mmCIF file with all atom_site columns, C-alpha atoms in Angstrom:
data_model
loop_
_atom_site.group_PDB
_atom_site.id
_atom_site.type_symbol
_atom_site.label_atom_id
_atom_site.label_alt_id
_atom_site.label_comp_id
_atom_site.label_asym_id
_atom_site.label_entity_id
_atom_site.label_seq_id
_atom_site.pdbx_PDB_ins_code
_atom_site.Cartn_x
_atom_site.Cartn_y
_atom_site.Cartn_z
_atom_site.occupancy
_atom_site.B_iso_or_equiv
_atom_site.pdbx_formal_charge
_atom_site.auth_seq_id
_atom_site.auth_comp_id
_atom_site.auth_asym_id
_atom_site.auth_atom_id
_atom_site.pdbx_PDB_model_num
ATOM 1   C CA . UNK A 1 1   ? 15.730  18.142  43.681  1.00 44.00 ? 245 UNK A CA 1
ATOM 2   C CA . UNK A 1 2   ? 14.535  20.618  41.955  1.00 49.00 ? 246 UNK A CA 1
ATOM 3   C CA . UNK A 1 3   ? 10.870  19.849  40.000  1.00 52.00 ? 247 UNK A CA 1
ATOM 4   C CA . UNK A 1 4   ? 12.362  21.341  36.198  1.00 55.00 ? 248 UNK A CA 1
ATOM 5   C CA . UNK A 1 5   ? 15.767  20.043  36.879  1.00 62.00 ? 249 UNK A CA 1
ATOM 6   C CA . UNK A 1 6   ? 16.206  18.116  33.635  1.00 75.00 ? 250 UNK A CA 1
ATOM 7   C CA . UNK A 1 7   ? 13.358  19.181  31.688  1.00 78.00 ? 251 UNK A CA 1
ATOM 8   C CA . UNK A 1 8   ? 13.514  22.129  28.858  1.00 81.00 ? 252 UNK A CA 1
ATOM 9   C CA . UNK A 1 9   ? 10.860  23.624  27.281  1.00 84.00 ? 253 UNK A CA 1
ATOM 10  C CA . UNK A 1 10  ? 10.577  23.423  23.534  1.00 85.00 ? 254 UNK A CA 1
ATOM 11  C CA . UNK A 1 11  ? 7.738   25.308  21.219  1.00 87.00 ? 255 UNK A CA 1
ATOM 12  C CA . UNK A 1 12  ? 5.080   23.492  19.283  1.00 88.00 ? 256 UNK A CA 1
ATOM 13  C CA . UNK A 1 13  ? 2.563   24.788  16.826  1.00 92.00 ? 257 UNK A CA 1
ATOM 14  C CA . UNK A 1 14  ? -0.822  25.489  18.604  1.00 93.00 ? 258 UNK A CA 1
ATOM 15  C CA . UNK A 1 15  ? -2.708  23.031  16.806  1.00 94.00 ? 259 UNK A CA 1
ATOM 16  C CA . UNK A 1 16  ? -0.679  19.950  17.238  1.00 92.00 ? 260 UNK A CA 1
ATOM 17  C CA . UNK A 1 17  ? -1.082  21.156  21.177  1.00 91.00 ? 261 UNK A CA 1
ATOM 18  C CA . UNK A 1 18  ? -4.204  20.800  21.380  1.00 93.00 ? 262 UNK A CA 1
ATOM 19  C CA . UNK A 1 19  ? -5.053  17.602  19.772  1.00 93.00 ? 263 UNK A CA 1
ATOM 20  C CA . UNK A 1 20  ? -1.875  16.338  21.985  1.00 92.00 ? 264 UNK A CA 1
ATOM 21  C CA . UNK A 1 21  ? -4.035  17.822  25.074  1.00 92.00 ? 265 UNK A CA 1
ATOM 22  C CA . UNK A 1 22  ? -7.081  15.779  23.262  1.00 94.00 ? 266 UNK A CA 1
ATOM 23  C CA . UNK A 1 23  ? -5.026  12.480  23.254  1.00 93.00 ? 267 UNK A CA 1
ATOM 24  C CA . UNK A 1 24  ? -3.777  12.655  26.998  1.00 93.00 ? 268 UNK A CA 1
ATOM 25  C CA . UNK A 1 25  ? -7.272  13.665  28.325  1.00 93.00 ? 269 UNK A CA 1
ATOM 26  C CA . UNK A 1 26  ? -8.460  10.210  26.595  1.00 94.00 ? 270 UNK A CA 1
ATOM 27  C CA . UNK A 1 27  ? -5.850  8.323   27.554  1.00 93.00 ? 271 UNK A CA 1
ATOM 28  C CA . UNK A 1 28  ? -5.145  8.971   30.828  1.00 93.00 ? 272 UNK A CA 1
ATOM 29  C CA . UNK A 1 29  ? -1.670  10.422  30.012  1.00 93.00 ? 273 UNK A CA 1
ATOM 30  C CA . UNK A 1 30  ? -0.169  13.384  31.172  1.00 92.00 ? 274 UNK A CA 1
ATOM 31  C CA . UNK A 1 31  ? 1.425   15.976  28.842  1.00 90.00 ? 275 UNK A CA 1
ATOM 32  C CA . UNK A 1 32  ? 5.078   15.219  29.898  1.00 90.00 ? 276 UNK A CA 1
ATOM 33  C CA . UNK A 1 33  ? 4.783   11.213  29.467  1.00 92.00 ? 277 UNK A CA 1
ATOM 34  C CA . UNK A 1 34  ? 3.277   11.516  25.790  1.00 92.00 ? 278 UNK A CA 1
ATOM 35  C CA . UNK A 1 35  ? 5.526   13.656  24.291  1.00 90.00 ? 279 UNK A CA 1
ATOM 36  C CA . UNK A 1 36  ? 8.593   11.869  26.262  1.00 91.00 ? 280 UNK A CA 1
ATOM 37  C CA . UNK A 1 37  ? 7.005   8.823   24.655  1.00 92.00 ? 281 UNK A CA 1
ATOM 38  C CA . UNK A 1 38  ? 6.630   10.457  21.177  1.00 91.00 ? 282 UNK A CA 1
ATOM 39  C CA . UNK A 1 39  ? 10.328  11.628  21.369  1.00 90.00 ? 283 UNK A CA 1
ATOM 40  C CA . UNK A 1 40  ? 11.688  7.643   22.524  1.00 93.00 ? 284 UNK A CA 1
ATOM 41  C CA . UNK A 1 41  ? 9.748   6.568   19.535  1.00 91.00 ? 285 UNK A CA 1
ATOM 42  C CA . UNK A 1 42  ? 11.018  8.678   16.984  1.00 91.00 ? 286 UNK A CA 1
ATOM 43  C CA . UNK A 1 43  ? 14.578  8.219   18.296  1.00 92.00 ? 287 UNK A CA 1
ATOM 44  C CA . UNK A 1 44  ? 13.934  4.337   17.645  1.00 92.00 ? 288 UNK A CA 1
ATOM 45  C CA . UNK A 1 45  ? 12.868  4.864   14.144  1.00 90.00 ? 289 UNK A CA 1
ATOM 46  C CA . UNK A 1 46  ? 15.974  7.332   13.755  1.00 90.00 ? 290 UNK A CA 1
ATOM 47  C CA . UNK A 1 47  ? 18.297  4.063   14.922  1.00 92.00 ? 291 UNK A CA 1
ATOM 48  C CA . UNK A 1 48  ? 16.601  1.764   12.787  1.00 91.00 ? 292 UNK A CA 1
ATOM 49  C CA . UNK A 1 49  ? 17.845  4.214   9.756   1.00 91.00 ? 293 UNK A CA 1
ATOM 50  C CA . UNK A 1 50  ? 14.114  4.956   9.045   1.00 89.00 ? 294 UNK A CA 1
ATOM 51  C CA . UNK A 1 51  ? 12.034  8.335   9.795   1.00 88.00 ? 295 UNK A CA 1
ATOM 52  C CA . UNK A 1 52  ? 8.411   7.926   11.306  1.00 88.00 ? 296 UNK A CA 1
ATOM 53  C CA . UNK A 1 53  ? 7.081   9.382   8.340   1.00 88.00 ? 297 UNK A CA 1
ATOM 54  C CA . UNK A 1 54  ? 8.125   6.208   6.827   1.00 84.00 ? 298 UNK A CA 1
ATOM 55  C CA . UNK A 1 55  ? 7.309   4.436   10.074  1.00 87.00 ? 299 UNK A CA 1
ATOM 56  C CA . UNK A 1 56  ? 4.117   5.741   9.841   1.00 87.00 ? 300 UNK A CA 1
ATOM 57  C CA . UNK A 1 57  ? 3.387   4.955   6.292   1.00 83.00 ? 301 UNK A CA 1
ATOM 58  C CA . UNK A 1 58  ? 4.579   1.337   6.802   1.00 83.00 ? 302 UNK A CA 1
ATOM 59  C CA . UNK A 1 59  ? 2.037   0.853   9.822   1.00 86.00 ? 303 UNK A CA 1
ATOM 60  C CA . UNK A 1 60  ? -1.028  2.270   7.082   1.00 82.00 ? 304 UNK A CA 1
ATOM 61  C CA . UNK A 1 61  ? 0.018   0.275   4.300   1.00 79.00 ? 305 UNK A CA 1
ATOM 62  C CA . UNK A 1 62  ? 0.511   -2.645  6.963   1.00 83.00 ? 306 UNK A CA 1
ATOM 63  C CA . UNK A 1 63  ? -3.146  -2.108  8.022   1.00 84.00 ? 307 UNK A CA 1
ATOM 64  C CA . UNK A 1 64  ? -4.438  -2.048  4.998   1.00 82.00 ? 308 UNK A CA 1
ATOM 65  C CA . UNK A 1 65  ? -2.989  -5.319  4.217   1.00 81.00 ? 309 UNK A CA 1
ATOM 66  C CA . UNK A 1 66  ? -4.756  -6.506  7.634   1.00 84.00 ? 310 UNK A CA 1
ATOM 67  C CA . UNK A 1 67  ? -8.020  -5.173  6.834   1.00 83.00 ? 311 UNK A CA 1
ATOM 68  C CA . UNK A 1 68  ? -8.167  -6.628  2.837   1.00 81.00 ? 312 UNK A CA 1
ATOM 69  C CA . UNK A 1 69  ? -7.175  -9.951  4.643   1.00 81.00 ? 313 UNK A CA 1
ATOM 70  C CA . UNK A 1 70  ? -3.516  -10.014 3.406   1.00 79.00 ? 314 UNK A CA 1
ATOM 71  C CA . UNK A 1 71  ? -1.416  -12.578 4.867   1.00 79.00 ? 315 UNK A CA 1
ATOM 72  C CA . UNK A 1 72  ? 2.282   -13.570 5.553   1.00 77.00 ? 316 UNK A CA 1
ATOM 73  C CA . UNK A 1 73  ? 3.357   -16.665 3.200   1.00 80.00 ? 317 UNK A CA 1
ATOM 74  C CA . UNK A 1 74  ? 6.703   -17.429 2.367   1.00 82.00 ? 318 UNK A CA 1
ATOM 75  C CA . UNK A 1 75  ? 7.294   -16.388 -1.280  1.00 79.00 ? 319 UNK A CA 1
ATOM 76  C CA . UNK A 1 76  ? 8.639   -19.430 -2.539  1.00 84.00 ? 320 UNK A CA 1
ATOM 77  C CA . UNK A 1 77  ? 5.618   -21.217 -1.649  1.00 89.00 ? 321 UNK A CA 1
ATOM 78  C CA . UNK A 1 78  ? 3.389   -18.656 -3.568  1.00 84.00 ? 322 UNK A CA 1
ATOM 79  C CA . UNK A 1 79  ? 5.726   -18.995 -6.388  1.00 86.00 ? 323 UNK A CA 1
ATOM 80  C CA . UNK A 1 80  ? 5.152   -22.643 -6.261  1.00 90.00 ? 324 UNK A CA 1
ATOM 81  C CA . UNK A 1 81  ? 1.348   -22.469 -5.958  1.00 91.00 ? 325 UNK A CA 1
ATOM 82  C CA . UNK A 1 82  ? 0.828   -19.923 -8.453  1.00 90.00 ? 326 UNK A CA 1
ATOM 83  C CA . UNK A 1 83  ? 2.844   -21.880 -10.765 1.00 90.00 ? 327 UNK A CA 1
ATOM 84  C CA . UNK A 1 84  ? 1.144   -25.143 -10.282 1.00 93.00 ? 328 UNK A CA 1
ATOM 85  C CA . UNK A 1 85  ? -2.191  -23.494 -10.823 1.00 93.00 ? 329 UNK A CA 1
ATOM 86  C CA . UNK A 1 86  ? -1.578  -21.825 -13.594 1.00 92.00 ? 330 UNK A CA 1
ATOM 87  C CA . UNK A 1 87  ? -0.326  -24.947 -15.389 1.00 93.00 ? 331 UNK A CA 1
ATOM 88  C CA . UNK A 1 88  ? -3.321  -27.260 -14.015 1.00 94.00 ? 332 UNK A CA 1
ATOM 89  C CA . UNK A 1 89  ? -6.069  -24.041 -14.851 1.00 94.00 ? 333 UNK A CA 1
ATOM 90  C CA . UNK A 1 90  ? -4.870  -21.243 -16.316 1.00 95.00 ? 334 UNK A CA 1
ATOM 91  C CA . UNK A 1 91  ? -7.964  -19.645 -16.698 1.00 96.00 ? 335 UNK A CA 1
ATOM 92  C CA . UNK A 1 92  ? -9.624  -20.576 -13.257 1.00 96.00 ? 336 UNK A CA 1
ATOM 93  C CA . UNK A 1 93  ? -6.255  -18.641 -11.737 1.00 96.00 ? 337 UNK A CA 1
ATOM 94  C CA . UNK A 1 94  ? -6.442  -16.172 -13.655 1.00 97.00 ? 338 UNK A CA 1
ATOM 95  C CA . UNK A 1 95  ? -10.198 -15.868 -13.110 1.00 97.00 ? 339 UNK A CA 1
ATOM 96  C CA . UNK A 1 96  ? -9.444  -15.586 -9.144  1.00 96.00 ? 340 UNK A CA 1
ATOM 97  C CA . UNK A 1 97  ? -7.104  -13.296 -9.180  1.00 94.00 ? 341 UNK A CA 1
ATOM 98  C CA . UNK A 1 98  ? -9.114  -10.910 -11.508 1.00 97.00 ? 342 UNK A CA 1
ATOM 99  C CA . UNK A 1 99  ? -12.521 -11.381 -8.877  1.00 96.00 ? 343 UNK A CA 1
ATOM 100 C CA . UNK A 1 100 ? -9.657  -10.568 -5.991  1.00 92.00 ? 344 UNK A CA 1
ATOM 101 C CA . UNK A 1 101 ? -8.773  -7.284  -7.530  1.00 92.00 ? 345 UNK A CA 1
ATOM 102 C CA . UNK A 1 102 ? -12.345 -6.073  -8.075  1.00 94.00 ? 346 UNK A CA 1
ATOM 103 C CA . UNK A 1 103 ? -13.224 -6.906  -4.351  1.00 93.00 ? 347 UNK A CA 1
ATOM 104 C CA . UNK A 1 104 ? -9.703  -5.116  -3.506  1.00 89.00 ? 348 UNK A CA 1
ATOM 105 C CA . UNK A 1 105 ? -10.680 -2.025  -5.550  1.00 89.00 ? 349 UNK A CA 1
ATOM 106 C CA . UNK A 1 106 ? -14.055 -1.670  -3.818  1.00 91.00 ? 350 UNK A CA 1
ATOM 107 C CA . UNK A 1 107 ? -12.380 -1.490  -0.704  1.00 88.00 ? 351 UNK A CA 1
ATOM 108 C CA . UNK A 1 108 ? -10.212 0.987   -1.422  1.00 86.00 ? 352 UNK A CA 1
ATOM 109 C CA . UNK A 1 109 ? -12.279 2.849   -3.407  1.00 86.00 ? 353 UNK A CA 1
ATOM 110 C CA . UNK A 1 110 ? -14.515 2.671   0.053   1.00 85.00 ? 354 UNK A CA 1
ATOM 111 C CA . UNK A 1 111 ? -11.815 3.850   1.827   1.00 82.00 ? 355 UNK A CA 1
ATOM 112 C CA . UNK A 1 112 ? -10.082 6.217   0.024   1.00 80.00 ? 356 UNK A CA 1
ATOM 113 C CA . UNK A 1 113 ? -10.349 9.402   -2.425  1.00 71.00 ? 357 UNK A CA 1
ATOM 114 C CA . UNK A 1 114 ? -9.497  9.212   -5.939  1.00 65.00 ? 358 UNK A CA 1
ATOM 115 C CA . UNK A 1 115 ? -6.894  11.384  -5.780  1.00 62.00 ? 359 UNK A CA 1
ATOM 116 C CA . UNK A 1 116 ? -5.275  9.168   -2.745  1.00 73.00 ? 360 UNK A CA 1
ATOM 117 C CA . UNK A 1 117 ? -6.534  6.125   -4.118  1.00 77.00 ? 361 UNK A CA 1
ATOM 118 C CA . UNK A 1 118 ? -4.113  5.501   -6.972  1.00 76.00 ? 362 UNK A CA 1
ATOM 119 C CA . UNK A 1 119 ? -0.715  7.220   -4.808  1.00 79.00 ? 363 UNK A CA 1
ATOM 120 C CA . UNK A 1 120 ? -1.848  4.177   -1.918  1.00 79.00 ? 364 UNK A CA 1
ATOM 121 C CA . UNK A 1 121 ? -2.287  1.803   -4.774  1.00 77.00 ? 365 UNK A CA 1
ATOM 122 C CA . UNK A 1 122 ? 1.299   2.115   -6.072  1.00 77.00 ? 366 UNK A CA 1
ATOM 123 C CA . UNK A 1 123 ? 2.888   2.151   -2.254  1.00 78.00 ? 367 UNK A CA 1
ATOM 124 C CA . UNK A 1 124 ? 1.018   -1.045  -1.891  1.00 76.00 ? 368 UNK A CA 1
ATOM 125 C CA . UNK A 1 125 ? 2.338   -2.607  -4.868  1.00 75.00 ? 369 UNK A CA 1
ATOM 126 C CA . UNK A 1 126 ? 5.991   -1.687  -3.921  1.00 73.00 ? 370 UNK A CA 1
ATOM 127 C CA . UNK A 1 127 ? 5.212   -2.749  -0.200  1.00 72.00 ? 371 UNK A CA 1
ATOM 128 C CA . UNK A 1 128 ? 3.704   -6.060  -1.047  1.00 69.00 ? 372 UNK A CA 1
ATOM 129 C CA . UNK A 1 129 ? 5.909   -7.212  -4.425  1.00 66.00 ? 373 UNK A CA 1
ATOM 130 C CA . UNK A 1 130 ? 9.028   -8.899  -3.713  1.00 60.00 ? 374 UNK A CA 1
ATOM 131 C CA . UNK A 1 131 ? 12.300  -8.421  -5.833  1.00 58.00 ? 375 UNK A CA 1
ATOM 132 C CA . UNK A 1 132 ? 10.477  -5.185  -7.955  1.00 66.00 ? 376 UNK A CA 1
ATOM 133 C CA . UNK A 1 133 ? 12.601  -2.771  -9.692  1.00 63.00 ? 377 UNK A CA 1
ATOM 134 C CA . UNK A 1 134 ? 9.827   -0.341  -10.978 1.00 82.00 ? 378 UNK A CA 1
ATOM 135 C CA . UNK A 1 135 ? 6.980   0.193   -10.257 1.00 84.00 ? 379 UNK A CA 1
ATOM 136 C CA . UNK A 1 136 ? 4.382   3.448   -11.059 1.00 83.00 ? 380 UNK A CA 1
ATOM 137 C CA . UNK A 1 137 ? 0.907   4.483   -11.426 1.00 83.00 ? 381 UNK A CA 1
ATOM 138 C CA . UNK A 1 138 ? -0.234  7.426   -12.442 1.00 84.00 ? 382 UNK A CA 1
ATOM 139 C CA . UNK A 1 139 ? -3.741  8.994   -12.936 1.00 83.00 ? 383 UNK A CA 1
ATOM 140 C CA . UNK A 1 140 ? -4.180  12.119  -15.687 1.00 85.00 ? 384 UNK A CA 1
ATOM 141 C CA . UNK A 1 141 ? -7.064  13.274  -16.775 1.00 84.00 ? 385 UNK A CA 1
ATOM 142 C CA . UNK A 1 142 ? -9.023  9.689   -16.388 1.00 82.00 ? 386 UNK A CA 1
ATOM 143 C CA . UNK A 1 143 ? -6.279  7.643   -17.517 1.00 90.00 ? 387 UNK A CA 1
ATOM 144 C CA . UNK A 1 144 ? -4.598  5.732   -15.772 1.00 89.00 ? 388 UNK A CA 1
ATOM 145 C CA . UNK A 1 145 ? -1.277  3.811   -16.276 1.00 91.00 ? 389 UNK A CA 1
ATOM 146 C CA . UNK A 1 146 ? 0.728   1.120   -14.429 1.00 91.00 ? 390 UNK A CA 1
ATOM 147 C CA . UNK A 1 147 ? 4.560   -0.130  -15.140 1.00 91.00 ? 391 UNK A CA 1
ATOM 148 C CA . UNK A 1 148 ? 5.598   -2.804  -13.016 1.00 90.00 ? 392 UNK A CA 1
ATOM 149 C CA . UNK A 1 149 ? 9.181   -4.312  -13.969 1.00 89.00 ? 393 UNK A CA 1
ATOM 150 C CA . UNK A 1 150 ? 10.650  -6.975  -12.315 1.00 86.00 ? 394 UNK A CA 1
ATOM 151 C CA . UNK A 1 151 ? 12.833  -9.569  -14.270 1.00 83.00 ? 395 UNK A CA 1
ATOM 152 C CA . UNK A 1 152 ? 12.344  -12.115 -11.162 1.00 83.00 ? 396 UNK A CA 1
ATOM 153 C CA . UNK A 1 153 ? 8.682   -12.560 -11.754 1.00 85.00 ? 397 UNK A CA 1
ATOM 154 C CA . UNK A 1 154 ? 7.438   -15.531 -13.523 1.00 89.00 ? 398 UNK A CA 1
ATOM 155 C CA . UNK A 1 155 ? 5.525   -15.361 -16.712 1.00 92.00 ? 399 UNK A CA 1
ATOM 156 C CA . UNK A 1 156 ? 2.635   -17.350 -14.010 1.00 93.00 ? 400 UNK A CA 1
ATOM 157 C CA . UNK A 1 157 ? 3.146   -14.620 -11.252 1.00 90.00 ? 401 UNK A CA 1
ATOM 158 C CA . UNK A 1 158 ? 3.539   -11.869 -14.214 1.00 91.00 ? 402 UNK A CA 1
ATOM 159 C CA . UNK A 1 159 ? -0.001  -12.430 -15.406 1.00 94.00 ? 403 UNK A CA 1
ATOM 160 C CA . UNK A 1 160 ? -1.321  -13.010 -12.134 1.00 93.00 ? 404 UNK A CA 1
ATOM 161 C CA . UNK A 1 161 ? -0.210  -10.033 -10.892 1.00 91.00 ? 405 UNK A CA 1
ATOM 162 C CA . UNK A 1 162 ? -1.461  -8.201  -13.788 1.00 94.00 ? 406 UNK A CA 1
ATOM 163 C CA . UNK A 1 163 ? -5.111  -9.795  -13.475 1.00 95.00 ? 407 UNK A CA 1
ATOM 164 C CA . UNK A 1 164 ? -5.621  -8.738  -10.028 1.00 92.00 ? 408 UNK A CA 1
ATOM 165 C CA . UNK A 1 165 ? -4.490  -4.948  -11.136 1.00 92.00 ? 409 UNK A CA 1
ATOM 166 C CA . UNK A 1 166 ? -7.132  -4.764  -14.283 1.00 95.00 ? 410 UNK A CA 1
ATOM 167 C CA . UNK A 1 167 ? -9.557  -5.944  -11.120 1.00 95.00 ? 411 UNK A CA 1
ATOM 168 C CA . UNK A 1 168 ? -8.653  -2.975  -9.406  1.00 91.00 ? 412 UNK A CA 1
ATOM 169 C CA . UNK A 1 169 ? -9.671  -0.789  -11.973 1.00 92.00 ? 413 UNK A CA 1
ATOM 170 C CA . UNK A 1 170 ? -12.478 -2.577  -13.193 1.00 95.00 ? 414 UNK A CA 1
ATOM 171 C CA . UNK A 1 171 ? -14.027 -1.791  -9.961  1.00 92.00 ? 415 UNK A CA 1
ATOM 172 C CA . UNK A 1 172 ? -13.358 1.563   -9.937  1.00 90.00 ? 416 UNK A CA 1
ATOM 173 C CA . UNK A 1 173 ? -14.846 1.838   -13.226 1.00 91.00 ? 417 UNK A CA 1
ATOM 174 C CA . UNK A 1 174 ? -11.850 2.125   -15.972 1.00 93.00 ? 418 UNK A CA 1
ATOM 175 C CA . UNK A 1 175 ? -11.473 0.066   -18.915 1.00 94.00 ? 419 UNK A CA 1
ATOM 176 C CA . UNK A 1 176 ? -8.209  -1.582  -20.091 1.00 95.00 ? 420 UNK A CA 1
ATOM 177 C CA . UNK A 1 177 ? -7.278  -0.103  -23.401 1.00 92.00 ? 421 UNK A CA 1
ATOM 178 C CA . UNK A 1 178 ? -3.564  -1.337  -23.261 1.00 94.00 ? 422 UNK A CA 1
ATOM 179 C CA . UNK A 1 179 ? -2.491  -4.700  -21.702 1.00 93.00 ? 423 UNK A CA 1
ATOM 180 C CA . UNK A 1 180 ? 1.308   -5.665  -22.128 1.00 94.00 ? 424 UNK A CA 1
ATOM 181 C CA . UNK A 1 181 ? 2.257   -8.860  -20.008 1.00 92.00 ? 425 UNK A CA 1
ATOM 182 C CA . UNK A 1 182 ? 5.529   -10.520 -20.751 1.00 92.00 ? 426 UNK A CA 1
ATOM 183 C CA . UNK A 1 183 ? 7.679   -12.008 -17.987 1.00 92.00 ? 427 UNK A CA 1
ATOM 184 C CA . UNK A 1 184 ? 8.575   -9.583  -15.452 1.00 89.00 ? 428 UNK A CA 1
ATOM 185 C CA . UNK A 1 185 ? 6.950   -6.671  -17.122 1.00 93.00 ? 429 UNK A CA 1
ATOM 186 C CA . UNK A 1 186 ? 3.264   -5.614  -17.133 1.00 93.00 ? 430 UNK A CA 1
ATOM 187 C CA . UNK A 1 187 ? 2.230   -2.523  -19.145 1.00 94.00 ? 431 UNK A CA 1
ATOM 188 C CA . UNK A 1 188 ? -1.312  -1.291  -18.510 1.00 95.00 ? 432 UNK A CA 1
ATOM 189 C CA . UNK A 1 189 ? -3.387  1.538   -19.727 1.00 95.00 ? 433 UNK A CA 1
ATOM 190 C CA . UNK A 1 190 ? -7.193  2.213   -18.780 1.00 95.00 ? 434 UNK A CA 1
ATOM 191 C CA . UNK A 1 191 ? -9.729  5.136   -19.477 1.00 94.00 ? 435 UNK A CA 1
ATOM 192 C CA . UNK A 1 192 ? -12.238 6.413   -16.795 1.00 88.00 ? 436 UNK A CA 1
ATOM 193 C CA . UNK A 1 193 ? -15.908 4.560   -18.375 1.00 81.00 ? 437 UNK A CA 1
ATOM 194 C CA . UNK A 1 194 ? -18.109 7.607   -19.127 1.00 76.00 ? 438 UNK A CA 1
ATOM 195 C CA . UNK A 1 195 ? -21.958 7.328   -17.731 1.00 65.00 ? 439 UNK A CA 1
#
């Protein structure tokens, strides 16, 4: 048999070559079973309905999640929880998920830039928040503001939900100058604090 029989040669730019030729040294790999692996990967993805640009940003935002200590509950028993609390101690739930979001936006603001910050915050609220319609964040000119509509929230989840986002941007040093909260909608507006 013939050694190319079966193989074609396709062009690549010159810099994804050589980090590729970084990656096999590393691993161990030759050339030929990476990018035969890279190709069987993103024809999995391409089955699944999904591009690996989206694969990839799933496996980020997924990590993410990992790192901040996220974890996999069923979302009826959350639902449950957070509505117990809330009617035992309102303010004590409130109160934790407020402290939550500050630690969550030190992280990320440990992690990320500014300008990538706020883009990862909103993929993390549509990742992470079951049954959303709308969600956005945006950042001008040190203000930021957040829409989050969902008519399947409860008012308990609604506020909670709404708490750990004014966290977020506590941390990061904003100041809520707008704060809308009625079940299954949460309107927020901050302003960069000024030094």
């Amino acid at each position: 048999m013939h050694p190319r029989k079966g193989r074609k040669l396709i062009l690549i730019r010159s810099d994804l070559l050589e980090k590729t030729a970084q990656i096999t040294a590393k691993e161990g790999k030759t050339m030929y079973s990476f990018t035969n692996e890279v190709f069987e990967q993103v024809l999995k993805a391409h089955e699944m309905n999904a591009n690996i640009s989206d694969v990839v940003e799933f496996y980020r935002l997924m990590q993410i999640e990992k790192e901040t200590g996220a974890t996999v509950i069923p979302i009826d028993v959350l639902e449950y929880t957070t509505n117990k609390l809330y009617k035992e101690n309102k303010k004590e739930l409130l109160e934790k998920w407020y402290e939550a979001g500050l630690w969550y936006g030190k992280y990320m603001s440990s992690k990320f830039h500014d300008e990538e910050l706020f883009d990862i915050i909103e993929k993390l609220m549509k990742n992470s928040l079951r049954n959303l319609q709308n969600c956005s964040a945006s950042n001008k000119d040190g203000q930021v503001k957040i829409r989050i509509m969902s008519p399947h929230f409860s008012l308990e989840q609604t506020e909670s939900i709404s708490k750990f986002i004014e966290g977020i941007l506590h941390s990061l040093n904003y100041v809520t100058y707008k704060n809308e909260c009625l079940k299954g909608m949460i309107l927020l507006e901050f302003k960069k604090e000024k030094h």
